[in-house]
mmCIF file of C-alpha atoms and ligand atoms in Angstrom:
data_model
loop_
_atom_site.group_PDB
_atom_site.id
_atom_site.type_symbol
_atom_site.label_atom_id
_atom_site.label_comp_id
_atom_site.label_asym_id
_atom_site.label_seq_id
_atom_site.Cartn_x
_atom_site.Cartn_y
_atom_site.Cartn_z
ATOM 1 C CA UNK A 7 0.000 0.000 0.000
ATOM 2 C CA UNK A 8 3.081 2.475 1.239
ATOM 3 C CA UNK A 9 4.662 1.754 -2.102
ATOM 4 C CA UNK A 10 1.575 2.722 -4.270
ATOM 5 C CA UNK A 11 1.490 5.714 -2.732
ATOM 6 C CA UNK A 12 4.981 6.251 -3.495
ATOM 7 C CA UNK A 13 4.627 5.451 -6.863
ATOM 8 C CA UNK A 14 1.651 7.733 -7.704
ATOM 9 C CA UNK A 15 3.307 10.478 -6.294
ATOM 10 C CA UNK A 16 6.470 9.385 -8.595
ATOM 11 C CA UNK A 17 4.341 10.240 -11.186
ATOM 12 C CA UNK A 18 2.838 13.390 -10.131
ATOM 13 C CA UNK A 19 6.168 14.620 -9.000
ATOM 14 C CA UNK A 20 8.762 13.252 -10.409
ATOM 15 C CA UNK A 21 11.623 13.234 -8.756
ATOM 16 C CA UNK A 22 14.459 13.470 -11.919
ATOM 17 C CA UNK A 23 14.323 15.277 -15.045
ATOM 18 C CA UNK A 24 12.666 13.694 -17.685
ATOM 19 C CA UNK A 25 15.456 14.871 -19.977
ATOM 20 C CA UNK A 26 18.639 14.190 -18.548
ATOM 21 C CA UNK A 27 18.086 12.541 -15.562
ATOM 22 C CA UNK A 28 19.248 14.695 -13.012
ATOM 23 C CA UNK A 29 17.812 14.836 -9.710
ATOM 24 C CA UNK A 30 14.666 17.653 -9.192
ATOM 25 C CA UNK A 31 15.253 19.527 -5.826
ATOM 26 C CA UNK A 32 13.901 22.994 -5.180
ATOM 27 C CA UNK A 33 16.905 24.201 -7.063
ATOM 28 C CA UNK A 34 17.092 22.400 -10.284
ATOM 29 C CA UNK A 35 13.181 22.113 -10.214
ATOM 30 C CA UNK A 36 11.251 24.634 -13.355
ATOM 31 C CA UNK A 37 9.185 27.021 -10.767
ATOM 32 C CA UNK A 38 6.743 26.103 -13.136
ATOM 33 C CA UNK A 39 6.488 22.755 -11.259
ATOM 34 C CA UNK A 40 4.327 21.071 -13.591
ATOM 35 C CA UNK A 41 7.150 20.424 -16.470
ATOM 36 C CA UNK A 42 9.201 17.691 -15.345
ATOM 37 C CA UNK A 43 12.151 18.498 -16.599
ATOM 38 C CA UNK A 44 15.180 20.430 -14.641
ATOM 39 C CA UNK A 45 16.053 24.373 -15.642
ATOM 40 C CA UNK A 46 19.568 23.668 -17.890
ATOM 41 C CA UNK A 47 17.462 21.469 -20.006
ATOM 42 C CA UNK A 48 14.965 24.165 -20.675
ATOM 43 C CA UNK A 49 17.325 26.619 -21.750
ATOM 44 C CA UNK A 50 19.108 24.312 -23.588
ATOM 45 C CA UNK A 51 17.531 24.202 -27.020
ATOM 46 C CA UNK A 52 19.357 26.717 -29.409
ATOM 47 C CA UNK A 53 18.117 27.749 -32.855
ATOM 48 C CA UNK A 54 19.120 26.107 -35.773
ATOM 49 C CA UNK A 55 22.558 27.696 -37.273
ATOM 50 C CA UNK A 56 23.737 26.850 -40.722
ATOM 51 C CA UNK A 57 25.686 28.964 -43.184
ATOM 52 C CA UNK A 58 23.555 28.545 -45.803
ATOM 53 C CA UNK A 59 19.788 28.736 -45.902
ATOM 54 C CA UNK A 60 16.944 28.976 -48.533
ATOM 55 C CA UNK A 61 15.600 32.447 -48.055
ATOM 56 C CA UNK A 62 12.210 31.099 -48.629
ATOM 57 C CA UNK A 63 11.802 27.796 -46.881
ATOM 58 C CA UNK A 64 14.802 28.279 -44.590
ATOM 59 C CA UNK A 65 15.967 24.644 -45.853
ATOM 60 C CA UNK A 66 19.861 24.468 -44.313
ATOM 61 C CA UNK A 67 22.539 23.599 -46.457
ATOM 62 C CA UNK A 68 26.336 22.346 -46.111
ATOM 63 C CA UNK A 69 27.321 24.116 -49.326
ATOM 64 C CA UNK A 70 25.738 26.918 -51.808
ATOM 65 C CA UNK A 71 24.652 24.813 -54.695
ATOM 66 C CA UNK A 72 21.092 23.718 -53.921
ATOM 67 C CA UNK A 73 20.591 27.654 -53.986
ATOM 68 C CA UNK A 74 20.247 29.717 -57.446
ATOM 69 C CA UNK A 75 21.163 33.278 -57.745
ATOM 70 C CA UNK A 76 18.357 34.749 -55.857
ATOM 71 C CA UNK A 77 18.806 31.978 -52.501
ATOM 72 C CA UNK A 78 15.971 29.783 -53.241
ATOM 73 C CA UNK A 79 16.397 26.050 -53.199
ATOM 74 C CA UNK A 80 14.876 23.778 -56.032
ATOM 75 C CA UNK A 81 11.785 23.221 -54.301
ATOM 76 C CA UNK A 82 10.956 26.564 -53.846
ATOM 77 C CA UNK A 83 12.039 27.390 -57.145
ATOM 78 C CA UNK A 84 10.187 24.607 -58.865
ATOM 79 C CA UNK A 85 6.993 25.888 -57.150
ATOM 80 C CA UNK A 86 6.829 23.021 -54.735
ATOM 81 C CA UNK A 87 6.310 24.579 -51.621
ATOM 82 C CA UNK A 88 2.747 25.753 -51.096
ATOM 83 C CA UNK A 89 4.210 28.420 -48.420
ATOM 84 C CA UNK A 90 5.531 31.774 -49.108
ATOM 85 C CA UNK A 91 8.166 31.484 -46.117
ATOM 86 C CA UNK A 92 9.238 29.537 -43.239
ATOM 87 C CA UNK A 93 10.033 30.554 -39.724
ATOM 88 C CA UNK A 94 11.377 27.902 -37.630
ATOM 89 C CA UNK A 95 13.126 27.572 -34.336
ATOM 90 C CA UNK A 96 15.775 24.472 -33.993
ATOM 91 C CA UNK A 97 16.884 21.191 -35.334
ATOM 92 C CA UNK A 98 14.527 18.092 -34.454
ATOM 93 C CA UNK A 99 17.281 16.386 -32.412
ATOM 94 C CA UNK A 100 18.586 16.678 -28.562
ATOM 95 C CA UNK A 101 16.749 18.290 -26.042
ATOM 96 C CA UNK A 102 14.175 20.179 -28.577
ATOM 97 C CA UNK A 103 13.484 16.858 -29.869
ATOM 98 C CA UNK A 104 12.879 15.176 -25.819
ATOM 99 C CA UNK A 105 10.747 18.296 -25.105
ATOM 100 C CA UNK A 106 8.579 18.255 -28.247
ATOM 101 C CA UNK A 107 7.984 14.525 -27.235
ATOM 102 C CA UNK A 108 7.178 15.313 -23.670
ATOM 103 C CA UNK A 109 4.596 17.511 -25.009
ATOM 104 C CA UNK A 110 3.259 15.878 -27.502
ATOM 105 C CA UNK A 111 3.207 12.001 -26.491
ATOM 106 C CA UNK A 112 3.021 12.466 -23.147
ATOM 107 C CA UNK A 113 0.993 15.522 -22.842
ATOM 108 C CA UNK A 114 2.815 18.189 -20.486
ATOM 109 C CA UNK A 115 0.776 20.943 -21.727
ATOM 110 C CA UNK A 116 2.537 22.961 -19.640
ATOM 111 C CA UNK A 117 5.330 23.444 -22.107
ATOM 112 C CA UNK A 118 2.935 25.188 -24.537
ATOM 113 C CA UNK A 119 4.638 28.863 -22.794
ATOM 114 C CA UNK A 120 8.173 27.611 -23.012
ATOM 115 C CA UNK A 121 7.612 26.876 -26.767
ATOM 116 C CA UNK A 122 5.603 29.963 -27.288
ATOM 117 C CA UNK A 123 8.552 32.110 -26.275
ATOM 118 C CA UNK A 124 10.978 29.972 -28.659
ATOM 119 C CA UNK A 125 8.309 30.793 -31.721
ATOM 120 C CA UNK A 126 8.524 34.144 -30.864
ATOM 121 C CA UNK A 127 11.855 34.850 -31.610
ATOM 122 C CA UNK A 128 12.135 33.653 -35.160
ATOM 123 C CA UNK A 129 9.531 35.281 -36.446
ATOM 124 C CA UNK A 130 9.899 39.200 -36.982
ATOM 125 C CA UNK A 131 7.805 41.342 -34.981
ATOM 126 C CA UNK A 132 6.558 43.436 -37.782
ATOM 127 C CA UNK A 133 4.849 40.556 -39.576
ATOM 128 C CA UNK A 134 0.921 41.573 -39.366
ATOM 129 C CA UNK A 135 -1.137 38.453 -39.903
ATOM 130 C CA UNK A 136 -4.849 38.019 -39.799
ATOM 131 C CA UNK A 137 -5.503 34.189 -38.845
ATOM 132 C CA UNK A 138 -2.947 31.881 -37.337
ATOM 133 C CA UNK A 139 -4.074 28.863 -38.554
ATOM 134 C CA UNK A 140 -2.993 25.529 -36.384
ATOM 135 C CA UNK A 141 -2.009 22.427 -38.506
ATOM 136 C CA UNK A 142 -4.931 19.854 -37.692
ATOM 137 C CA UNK A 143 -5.272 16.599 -36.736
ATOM 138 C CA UNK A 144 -7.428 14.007 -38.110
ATOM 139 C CA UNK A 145 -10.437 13.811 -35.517
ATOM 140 C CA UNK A 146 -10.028 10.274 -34.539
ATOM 141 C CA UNK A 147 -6.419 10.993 -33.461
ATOM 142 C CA UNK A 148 -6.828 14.495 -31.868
ATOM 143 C CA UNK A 149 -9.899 12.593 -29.900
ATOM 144 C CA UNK A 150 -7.265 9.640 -29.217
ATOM 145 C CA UNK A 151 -4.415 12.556 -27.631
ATOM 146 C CA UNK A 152 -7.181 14.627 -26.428
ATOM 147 C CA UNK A 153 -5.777 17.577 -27.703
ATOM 148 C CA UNK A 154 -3.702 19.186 -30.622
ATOM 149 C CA UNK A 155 -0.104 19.947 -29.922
ATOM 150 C CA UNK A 156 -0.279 22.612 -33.036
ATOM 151 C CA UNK A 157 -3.287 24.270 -31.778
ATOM 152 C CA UNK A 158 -1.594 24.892 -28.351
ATOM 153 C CA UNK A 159 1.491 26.696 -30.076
ATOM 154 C CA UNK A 160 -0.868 28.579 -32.420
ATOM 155 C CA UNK A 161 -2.670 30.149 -29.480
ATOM 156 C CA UNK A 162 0.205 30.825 -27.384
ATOM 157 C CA UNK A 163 1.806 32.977 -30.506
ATOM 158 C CA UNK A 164 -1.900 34.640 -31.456
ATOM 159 C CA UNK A 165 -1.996 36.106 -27.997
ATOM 160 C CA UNK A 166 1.807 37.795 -29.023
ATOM 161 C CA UNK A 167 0.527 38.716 -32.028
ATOM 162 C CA UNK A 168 -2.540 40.023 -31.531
ATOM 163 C CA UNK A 169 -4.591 37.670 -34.131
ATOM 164 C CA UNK A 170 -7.221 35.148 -34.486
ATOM 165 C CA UNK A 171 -6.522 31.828 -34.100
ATOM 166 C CA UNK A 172 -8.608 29.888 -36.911
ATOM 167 C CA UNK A 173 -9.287 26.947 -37.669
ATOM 168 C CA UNK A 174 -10.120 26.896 -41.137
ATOM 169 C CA UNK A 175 -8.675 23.376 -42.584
ATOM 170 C CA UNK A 176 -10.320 20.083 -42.329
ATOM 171 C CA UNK A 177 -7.863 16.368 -41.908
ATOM 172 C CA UNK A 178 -10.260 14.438 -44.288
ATOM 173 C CA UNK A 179 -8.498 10.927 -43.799
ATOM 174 C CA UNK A 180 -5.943 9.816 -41.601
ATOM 175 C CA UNK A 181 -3.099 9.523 -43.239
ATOM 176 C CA UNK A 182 -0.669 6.600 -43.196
ATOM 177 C CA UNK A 183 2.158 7.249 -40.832
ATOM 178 C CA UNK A 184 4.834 8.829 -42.794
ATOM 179 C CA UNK A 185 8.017 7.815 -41.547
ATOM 180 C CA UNK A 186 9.447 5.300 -43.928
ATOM 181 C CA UNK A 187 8.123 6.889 -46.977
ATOM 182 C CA UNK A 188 9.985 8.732 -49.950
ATOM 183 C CA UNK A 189 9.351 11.988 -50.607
ATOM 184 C CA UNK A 190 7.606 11.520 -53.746
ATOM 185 C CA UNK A 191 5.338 9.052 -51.370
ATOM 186 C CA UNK A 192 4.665 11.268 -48.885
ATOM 187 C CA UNK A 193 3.124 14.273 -51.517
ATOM 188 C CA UNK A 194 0.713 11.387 -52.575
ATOM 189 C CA UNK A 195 0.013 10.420 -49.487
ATOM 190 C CA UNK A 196 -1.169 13.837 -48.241
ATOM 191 C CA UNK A 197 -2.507 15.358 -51.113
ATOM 192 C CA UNK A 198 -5.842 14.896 -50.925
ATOM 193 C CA UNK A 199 -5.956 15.165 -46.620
ATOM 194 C CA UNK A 200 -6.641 18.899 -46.399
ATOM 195 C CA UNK A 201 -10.054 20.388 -47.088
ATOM 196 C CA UNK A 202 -10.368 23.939 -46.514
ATOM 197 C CA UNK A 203 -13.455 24.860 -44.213
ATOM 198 C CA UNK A 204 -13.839 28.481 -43.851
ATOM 199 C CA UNK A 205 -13.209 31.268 -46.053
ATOM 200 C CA UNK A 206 -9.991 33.566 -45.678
ATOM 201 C CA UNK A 207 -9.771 35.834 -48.952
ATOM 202 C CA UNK A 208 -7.278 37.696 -49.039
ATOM 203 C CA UNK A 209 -5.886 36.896 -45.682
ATOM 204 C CA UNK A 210 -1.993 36.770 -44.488
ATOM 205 C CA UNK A 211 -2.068 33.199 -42.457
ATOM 206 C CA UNK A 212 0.535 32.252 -40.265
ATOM 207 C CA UNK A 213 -0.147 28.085 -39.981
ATOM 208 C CA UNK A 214 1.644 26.433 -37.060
ATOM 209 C CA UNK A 215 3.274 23.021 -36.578
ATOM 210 C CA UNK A 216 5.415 21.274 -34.324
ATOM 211 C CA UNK A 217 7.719 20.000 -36.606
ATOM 212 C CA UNK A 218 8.727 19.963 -40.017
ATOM 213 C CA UNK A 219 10.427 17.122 -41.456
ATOM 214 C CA UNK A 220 9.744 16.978 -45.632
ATOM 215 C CA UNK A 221 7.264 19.897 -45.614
ATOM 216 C CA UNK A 222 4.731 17.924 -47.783
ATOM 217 C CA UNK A 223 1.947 17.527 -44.975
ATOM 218 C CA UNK A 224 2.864 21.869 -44.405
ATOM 219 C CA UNK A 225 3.107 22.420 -47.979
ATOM 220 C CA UNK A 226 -0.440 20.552 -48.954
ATOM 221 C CA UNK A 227 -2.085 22.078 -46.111
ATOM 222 C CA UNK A 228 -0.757 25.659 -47.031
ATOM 223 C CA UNK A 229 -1.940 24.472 -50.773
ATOM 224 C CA UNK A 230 -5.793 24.042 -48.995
ATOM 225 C CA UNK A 231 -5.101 27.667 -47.545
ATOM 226 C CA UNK A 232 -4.612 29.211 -50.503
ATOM 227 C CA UNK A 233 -7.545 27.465 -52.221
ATOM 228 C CA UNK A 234 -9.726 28.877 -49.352
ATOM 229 C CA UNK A 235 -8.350 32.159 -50.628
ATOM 230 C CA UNK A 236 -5.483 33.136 -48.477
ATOM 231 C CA UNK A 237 -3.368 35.818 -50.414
ATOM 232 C CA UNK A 238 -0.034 34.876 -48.305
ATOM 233 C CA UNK A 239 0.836 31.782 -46.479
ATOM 234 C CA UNK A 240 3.802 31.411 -43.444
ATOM 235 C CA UNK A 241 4.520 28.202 -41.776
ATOM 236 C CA UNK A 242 5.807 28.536 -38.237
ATOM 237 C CA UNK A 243 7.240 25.208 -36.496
ATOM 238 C CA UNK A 244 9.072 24.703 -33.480
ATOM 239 C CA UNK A 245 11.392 22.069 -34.545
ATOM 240 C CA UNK A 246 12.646 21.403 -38.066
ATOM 241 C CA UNK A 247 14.513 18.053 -39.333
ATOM 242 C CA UNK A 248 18.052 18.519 -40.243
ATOM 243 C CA UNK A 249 19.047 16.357 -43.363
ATOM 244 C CA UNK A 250 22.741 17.917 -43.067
ATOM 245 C CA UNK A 251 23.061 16.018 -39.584
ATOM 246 C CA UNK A 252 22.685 12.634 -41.793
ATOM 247 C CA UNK A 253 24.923 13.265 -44.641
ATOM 248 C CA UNK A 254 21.677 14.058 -47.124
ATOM 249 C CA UNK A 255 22.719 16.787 -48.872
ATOM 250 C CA UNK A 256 18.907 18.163 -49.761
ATOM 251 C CA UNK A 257 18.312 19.229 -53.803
HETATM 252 ZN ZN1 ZN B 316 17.484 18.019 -17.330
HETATM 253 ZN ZN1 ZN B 317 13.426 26.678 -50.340
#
């Protein structure tokens, strides 16, 4: 009996950092109590460096070829992004990476501030836009996580910004996971998944994710934005994929 009680307050306060391990005392401990996870590892996320970027998409690069003469990479320059510009925060790896799965898989809501204050340094503060739009979920799986990690990052960078948050796309079909799929294979796979649901002519959107890894799922739902008649489209995540950590060397 003693060590059920022990073990449900384990849970509800843990006593070591769900990052690194290290012990939580009243010194190490977020005064935010609820996050599990121990101060250094909350600073520790730092935004993405590279020397070379895509000044659209933000894709890094080792070298300068991928880019033409005005910066853009071939997928922006092919027309293959549905978004007009990225803004994103770090690489999906380390600490961002633990932290984004804390939040999302294991619900610690209470990271939606944290994360709101890393999304608000990337993008500029003169950007006006009239509907931040989160990235949905397919019902069935919001209903399964009971909430939408996207829609708590959209709302904590609306209040900054002084705009609506809308939601004005429909998930049609649950897509097939798509880890394990080629690029080509993950287009066709979320092509048809985003229905727009409300009207936004003319409209500068930001749309918010967690994390980008191909852009396909971002760049069809930005597609279903600008077929509900959004005049500019920015995507916004928290935590991009770095192919230059793996050797790829992204066309
Ligand atoms: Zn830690
Ligand atoms: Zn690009």
């Amino acid at each position: 009996m003693r060590r059920a009680v022990c073990g449900l307050l384990d849970v509800v306060f843990p006593d070591e950092c769900r990052v690194c391990g290290v012990p939580l005392n009243s010194k190490t401990l977020q005064e935010v109590s609820r996050i599990p996870v121990c101060s250094r590892c909350l600073q520790d996320p730092e935004p993405l460096n590279a020397e070379f970027f895509c000044v659209a998409c933000r894709t890094p690069f080792v070298n300068r070829h991928p880019l033409d003469e005005s910066g853009r990479c071939a997928l922006c320059r092919l027309g293959l992004n549905g978004f007009d510009q990225v803004y994103s925060y770090g690489a999906y790896e380390g600490t961002l990476r633990a932290l984004v799965h804390l939040f999302k898989f294991e619900g610690v809501r209470p990271l939606a501030p944290k994360f709101g204050e890393l999304l608000a340094l990337v993008v500029p503060r003169e950007q006006r836009f009239d509907a931040i739009v989160p990235m949905p979920l397919h019902w069935r799986r919001r209903w399964r996580r009971g909430f939408n990690q996207s829609e708590l990052l959209a709302r904590e960078i609306a209040r900054r910004w002084n705009a609506p948050v809308v939601k004005a796309i429909r998930r049609k079909r649950a897509t097939a996971p798509q880890a394990g799929l080629t690029s080509a294979q993950r287009r066709d796979n979320v092509r048809a998944a985003f229905e727009p649901k409300k009207r936004l002519d003319g409209m500068r959107v930001l749309l918010v994710d967690d994390v980008l890894t191909t852009g396909a799922t971002a760049s069809a739902c930005a597609r279903a934005l600008k077929r509900a008649g959004a005049a500019h489209v920015s995507l916004l995540a928290l935590a991009r994929r770095d192919r230059r950590s793996v050797g790829e060397v992204a066309a």
